[in-house]
Amino acid sequence: MSEVWSYLVTNGDDVLTALVQHIWLALLPVAIAFVLALPLGALVHRYGPVRHVALTAGSVIYTVPSLALLLLLPGLLGTSVLDPINVVIALTLYSLALLVRTTADGLDAVDPTVLQAASAMGYRPVRRWFTVQLPLAMPVILTGLRVATVANVSMVSVAALIGIGGLGQLFTRGFQLGFYLPPIVIGLVLSVALAVVADLLIVAVQRRLTPWARAGAR
């Protein structure tokens, strides 16, 4: 532990920079994917043919190894291999593949009689979607968001293998120094802590947005 503390004191600025880079590289793609998944998930829920194509495409995307995708994107986009935008786009695709499915599943799970009741009360389709259908689907959607967030926190570390910042740099540095443990341990602890904190924040938001779910559980 003394070596870990000594490394942290000596290289604190580098560790903090890596942590900040890791946070935005992991969370920005999730935020983008979440915004895109709501309308796409609604389309998948509403139209059967779209569902098959979209879910198949999502499954294919999710099977592509992250390192391979990070190396493929610069050639497709004309960007530098070291450009962080490659990581953002890759993780957005992975997150979107997961969130479109969970959004559609959440909308599928809403009781049709509830929607009929809302329509009978004068709710127009757009208002009904935002005030009735989406809130009721939110527990399932946010469960998918939790999985996507934790997965992204993990996958960002892979970007260090091609020289892009994040906590993965601490892993590669430790291996380059002959399996020197302090940076590896610090990177591992911070990665796990970041994933746990992000997950707890989403749970807190879910509890705030869906108080009826807690009442039903009680």
CSV table of N, CA and C in Angstrom, one decimal, residues 61-139:
chain,number,residue,atom,x,y,z
A,61,ILE,N,-23.5,-5.4,-34.2
A,61,ILE,CA,-22.6,-4.3,-33.7
A,61,ILE,C,-22.0,-4.8,-32.4
A,62,TYR,N,-22.8,-5.4,-31.6
A,62,TYR,CA,-22.3,-5.7,-30.2
A,62,TYR,C,-21.3,-6.9,-30.3
A,63,THR,N,-21.3,-7.7,-31.4
A,63,THR,CA,-20.4,-8.8,-31.5
A,63,THR,C,-19.0,-8.3,-32.0
A,64,VAL,N,-18.9,-7.1,-32.5
A,64,VAL,CA,-17.6,-6.6,-33.1
A,64,VAL,C,-16.7,-6.3,-31.9
A,65,PRO,N,-15.5,-6.8,-31.8
A,65,PRO,CA,-14.6,-6.5,-30.7
A,65,PRO,C,-14.3,-5.0,-30.7
A,66,SER,N,-14.2,-4.4,-29.5
A,66,SER,CA,-14.0,-3.0,-29.4
A,66,SER,C,-12.7,-2.5,-30.0
A,67,LEU,N,-11.6,-3.3,-29.8
A,67,LEU,CA,-10.3,-2.8,-30.3
A,67,LEU,C,-10.4,-2.8,-31.8
A,68,ALA,N,-11.0,-3.8,-32.4
A,68,ALA,CA,-11.1,-3.9,-33.9
A,68,ALA,C,-11.9,-2.7,-34.4
A,69,LEU,N,-13.0,-2.3,-33.7
A,69,LEU,CA,-13.8,-1.2,-34.1
A,69,LEU,C,-13.0,0.1,-34.0
A,70,LEU,N,-12.3,0.3,-32.9
A,70,LEU,CA,-11.5,1.5,-32.8
A,70,LEU,C,-10.4,1.6,-33.9
A,71,LEU,N,-9.9,0.5,-34.4
A,71,LEU,CA,-8.9,0.6,-35.4
A,71,LEU,C,-9.6,0.8,-36.8
A,72,LEU,N,-10.8,0.4,-36.9
A,72,LEU,CA,-11.6,0.5,-38.2
A,72,LEU,C,-12.1,1.9,-38.4
A,73,LEU,N,-12.6,2.5,-37.4
A,73,LEU,CA,-13.3,3.8,-37.5
A,73,LEU,C,-12.4,4.9,-38.2
A,74,PRO,N,-11.1,5.0,-37.8
A,74,PRO,CA,-10.3,6.1,-38.5
A,74,PRO,C,-10.3,6.0,-40.0
A,75,GLY,N,-10.3,4.8,-40.5
A,75,GLY,CA,-10.3,4.6,-42.0
A,75,GLY,C,-11.6,5.0,-42.6
A,76,LEU,N,-12.7,4.7,-41.8
A,76,LEU,CA,-14.0,5.0,-42.3
A,76,LEU,C,-14.4,6.5,-42.2
A,77,LEU,N,-13.9,7.2,-41.1
A,77,LEU,CA,-14.2,8.6,-40.8
A,77,LEU,C,-13.1,9.6,-41.3
A,78,GLY,N,-12.0,9.0,-41.6
A,78,GLY,CA,-10.9,9.9,-42.0
A,78,GLY,C,-10.3,10.7,-40.8
A,79,THR,N,-10.4,10.1,-39.7
A,79,THR,CA,-9.8,10.8,-38.5
A,79,THR,C,-8.5,10.1,-38.1
A,80,SER,N,-7.8,10.8,-37.2
A,80,SER,CA,-6.5,10.2,-36.7
A,80,SER,C,-6.8,9.0,-35.8
A,81,VAL,N,-5.9,8.0,-35.7
A,81,VAL,CA,-6.1,6.9,-34.8
A,81,VAL,C,-6.2,7.3,-33.4
A,82,LEU,N,-5.5,8.4,-33.1
A,82,LEU,CA,-5.4,8.9,-31.7
A,82,LEU,C,-6.6,9.9,-31.4
A,83,ASP,N,-7.5,10.1,-32.3
A,83,ASP,CA,-8.6,11.1,-32.0
A,83,ASP,C,-9.6,10.5,-31.1
A,84,PRO,N,-9.9,11.1,-30.0
A,84,PRO,CA,-10.9,10.6,-29.0
A,84,PRO,C,-12.3,10.4,-29.6
A,85,ILE,N,-12.6,11.1,-30.7
A,85,ILE,CA,-13.9,11.0,-31.3
A,85,ILE,C,-14.2,9.5,-31.8
A,86,ASN,N,-13.1,8.8,-32.1
A,86,ASN,CA,-13.3,7.4,-32.5
A,86,ASN,C,-13.8,6.6,-31.3
A,87,VAL,N,-13.3,6.9,-30.1
A,87,VAL,CA,-13.8,6.2,-28.9
A,87,VAL,C,-15.3,6.5,-28.6
A,88,VAL,N,-15.6,7.8,-28.8
A,88,VAL,CA,-17.0,8.3,-28.5
A,88,VAL,C,-17.9,7.6,-29.5
A,89,ILE,N,-17.6,7.6,-30.8
A,89,ILE,CA,-18.5,7.0,-31.8
A,89,ILE,C,-18.6,5.5,-31.5
A,90,ALA,N,-17.5,4.8,-31.2
A,90,ALA,CA,-17.6,3.4,-31.0
A,90,ALA,C,-18.4,3.0,-29.8
A,91,LEU,N,-18.2,3.7,-28.7
A,91,LEU,CA,-19.0,3.4,-27.5
A,91,LEU,C,-20.5,3.9,-27.7
A,92,THR,N,-20.7,4.9,-28.5
A,92,THR,CA,-22.1,5.3,-28.7
A,92,THR,C,-22.8,4.2,-29.5
A,93,LEU,N,-22.1,3.6,-30.5
A,93,LEU,CA,-22.7,2.5,-31.2
A,93,LEU,C,-23.1,1.3,-30.3
A,94,TYR,N,-22.1,0.9,-29.4
A,94,TYR,CA,-22.4,-0.2,-28.5
A,94,TYR,C,-23.5,0.1,-27.6
A,95,SER,N,-23.5,1.4,-27.0
A,95,SER,CA,-24.6,1.7,-26.1
A,95,SER,C,-25.9,1.8,-26.8
A,96,LEU,N,-25.9,2.3,-28.0
A,96,LEU,CA,-27.2,2.4,-28.8
A,96,LEU,C,-27.7,1.0,-29.1
A,97,ALA,N,-26.9,0.1,-29.4
A,97,ALA,CA,-27.3,-1.3,-29.8
A,97,ALA,C,-28.0,-1.9,-28.6
A,98,LEU,N,-27.6,-1.6,-27.4
A,98,LEU,CA,-28.2,-2.1,-26.1
A,98,LEU,C,-29.5,-1.3,-25.8
A,99,LEU,N,-29.4,0.0,-25.9
A,99,LEU,CA,-30.5,0.9,-25.4
A,99,LEU,C,-31.7,0.9,-26.3
A,100,VAL,N,-31.5,0.7,-27.6
A,100,VAL,CA,-32.7,0.6,-28.5
A,100,VAL,C,-33.5,-0.6,-28.1
A,101,ARG,N,-32.8,-1.7,-27.8
A,101,ARG,CA,-33.6,-3.0,-27.4
A,101,ARG,C,-34.3,-2.8,-26.1
A,102,THR,N,-33.6,-2.2,-25.1
A,102,THR,CA,-34.3,-2.1,-23.8
A,102,THR,C,-35.4,-1.0,-23.9
A,103,THR,N,-35.2,0.0,-24.7
A,103,THR,CA,-36.3,1.0,-24.9
A,103,THR,C,-37.5,0.3,-25.5
A,104,ALA,N,-37.3,-0.4,-26.5
A,104,ALA,CA,-38.4,-1.1,-27.1
A,104,ALA,C,-39.1,-2.1,-26.2
A,105,ASP,N,-38.3,-2.8,-25.4
A,105,ASP,CA,-38.8,-3.8,-24.4
A,105,ASP,C,-39.6,-3.1,-23.3
A,106,GLY,N,-39.1,-1.9,-22.9
A,106,GLY,CA,-39.8,-1.1,-21.9
A,106,GLY,C,-41.2,-0.6,-22.4
A,107,LEU,N,-41.2,-0.2,-23.7
A,107,LEU,CA,-42.5,0.3,-24.2
A,107,LEU,C,-43.4,-0.9,-24.5
A,108,ASP,N,-42.9,-2.0,-24.8
A,108,ASP,CA,-43.7,-3.2,-25.0
A,108,ASP,C,-44.4,-3.6,-23.7
A,109,ALA,N,-43.7,-3.4,-22.6
A,109,ALA,CA,-44.2,-3.8,-21.3
A,109,ALA,C,-45.4,-3.0,-20.7
A,110,VAL,N,-45.6,-1.8,-21.3
A,110,VAL,CA,-46.7,-1.0,-20.8
A,110,VAL,C,-48.0,-1.6,-21.2
A,111,ASP,N,-48.9,-1.7,-20.2
A,111,ASP,CA,-50.2,-2.3,-20.3
A,111,ASP,C,-51.0,-1.5,-21.3
A,112,PRO,N,-51.5,-2.1,-22.4
A,112,PRO,CA,-52.3,-1.4,-23.4
A,112,PRO,C,-53.6,-0.8,-22.9
A,113,THR,N,-54.1,-1.4,-21.8
A,113,THR,CA,-55.4,-0.8,-21.2
A,113,THR,C,-55.1,0.6,-20.6
A,114,VAL,N,-53.9,0.7,-20.1
A,114,VAL,CA,-53.5,2.0,-19.5
A,114,VAL,C,-53.4,3.1,-20.6
A,115,LEU,N,-52.9,2.7,-21.8
A,115,LEU,CA,-52.8,3.7,-22.9
A,115,LEU,C,-54.3,4.0,-23.4
A,116,GLN,N,-55.1,3.0,-23.4
A,116,GLN,CA,-56.5,3.2,-23.9
A,116,GLN,C,-57.2,4.1,-22.9
A,117,ALA,N,-56.9,4.0,-21.6
A,117,ALA,CA,-57.5,4.9,-20.6
A,117,ALA,C,-57.1,6.3,-20.8
A,118,ALA,N,-55.8,6.5,-21.1
A,118,ALA,CA,-55.2,7.8,-21.3
A,118,ALA,C,-55.9,8.4,-22.5
A,119,SER,N,-56.0,7.7,-23.6
A,119,SER,CA,-56.7,8.2,-24.8
A,119,SER,C,-58.1,8.6,-24.5
A,120,ALA,N,-58.8,7.8,-23.7
A,120,ALA,CA,-60.2,8.1,-23.4
A,120,ALA,C,-60.3,9.3,-22.6
A,121,MET,N,-59.2,9.7,-21.8
A,121,MET,CA,-59.2,10.9,-21.0
A,121,MET,C,-58.9,12.1,-21.8
A,122,GLY,N,-58.6,11.9,-23.1
A,122,GLY,CA,-58.3,13.0,-24.0
A,122,GLY,C,-56.8,13.3,-24.3
A,123,TYR,N,-56.0,12.4,-23.9
A,123,TYR,CA,-54.5,12.5,-24.2
A,123,TYR,C,-54.3,12.2,-25.7
A,124,ARG,N,-53.7,13.2,-26.3
A,124,ARG,CA,-53.2,13.0,-27.7
A,124,ARG,C,-52.0,12.1,-27.7
A,125,PRO,N,-51.7,11.5,-28.9
A,125,PRO,CA,-50.5,10.5,-28.9
A,125,PRO,C,-49.2,11.1,-28.4
A,126,VAL,N,-48.8,12.3,-28.7
A,126,VAL,CA,-47.5,12.8,-28.3
A,126,VAL,C,-47.5,13.0,-26.8
A,127,ARG,N,-48.6,13.6,-26.3
A,127,ARG,CA,-48.7,13.9,-24.8
A,127,ARG,C,-48.8,12.5,-24.1
A,128,ARG,N,-49.5,11.6,-24.6
A,128,ARG,CA,-49.6,10.3,-24.0
A,128,ARG,C,-48.3,9.6,-23.9
A,129,TRP,N,-47.5,9.7,-25.0
A,129,TRP,CA,-46.2,9.1,-25.0
A,129,TRP,C,-45.3,9.6,-23.9
A,130,PHE,N,-45.2,11.0,-23.8
A,130,PHE,CA,-44.3,11.6,-22.9
A,130,PHE,C,-44.8,11.5,-21.4
A,131,THR,N,-46.1,11.5,-21.2
A,131,THR,CA,-46.6,11.6,-19.8
A,131,THR,C,-47.1,10.3,-19.3
A,132,VAL,N,-47.3,9.3,-20.1
A,132,VAL,CA,-47.8,8.0,-19.7
A,132,VAL,C,-46.9,6.9,-20.1
A,133,GLN,N,-46.7,6.7,-21.4
A,133,GLN,CA,-46.0,5.5,-21.9
A,133,GLN,C,-44.5,5.5,-21.5
A,134,LEU,N,-43.9,6.7,-21.8
A,134,LEU,CA,-42.4,6.7,-21.4
A,134,LEU,C,-42.1,6.6,-20.0
A,135,PRO,N,-42.9,7.3,-19.1
A,135,PRO,CA,-42.6,7.1,-17.6
A,135,PRO,C,-42.8,5.7,-17.2
A,136,LEU,N,-43.8,5.0,-17.7
A,136,LEU,CA,-44.0,3.6,-17.3
A,136,LEU,C,-43.0,2.6,-17.8
A,137,ALA,N,-42.4,3.0,-19.0
A,137,ALA,CA,-41.3,2.2,-19.6
A,137,ALA,C,-40.0,2.5,-18.9
A,138,MET,N,-39.9,3.6,-18.2
A,138,MET,CA,-38.6,4.0,-17.7
A,138,MET,C,-37.8,3.1,-16.8
A,139,PRO,N,-38.4,2.3,-16.0
A,139,PRO,CA,-37.6,1.3,-15.2
A,139,PRO,C,-36.8,0.3,-16.0
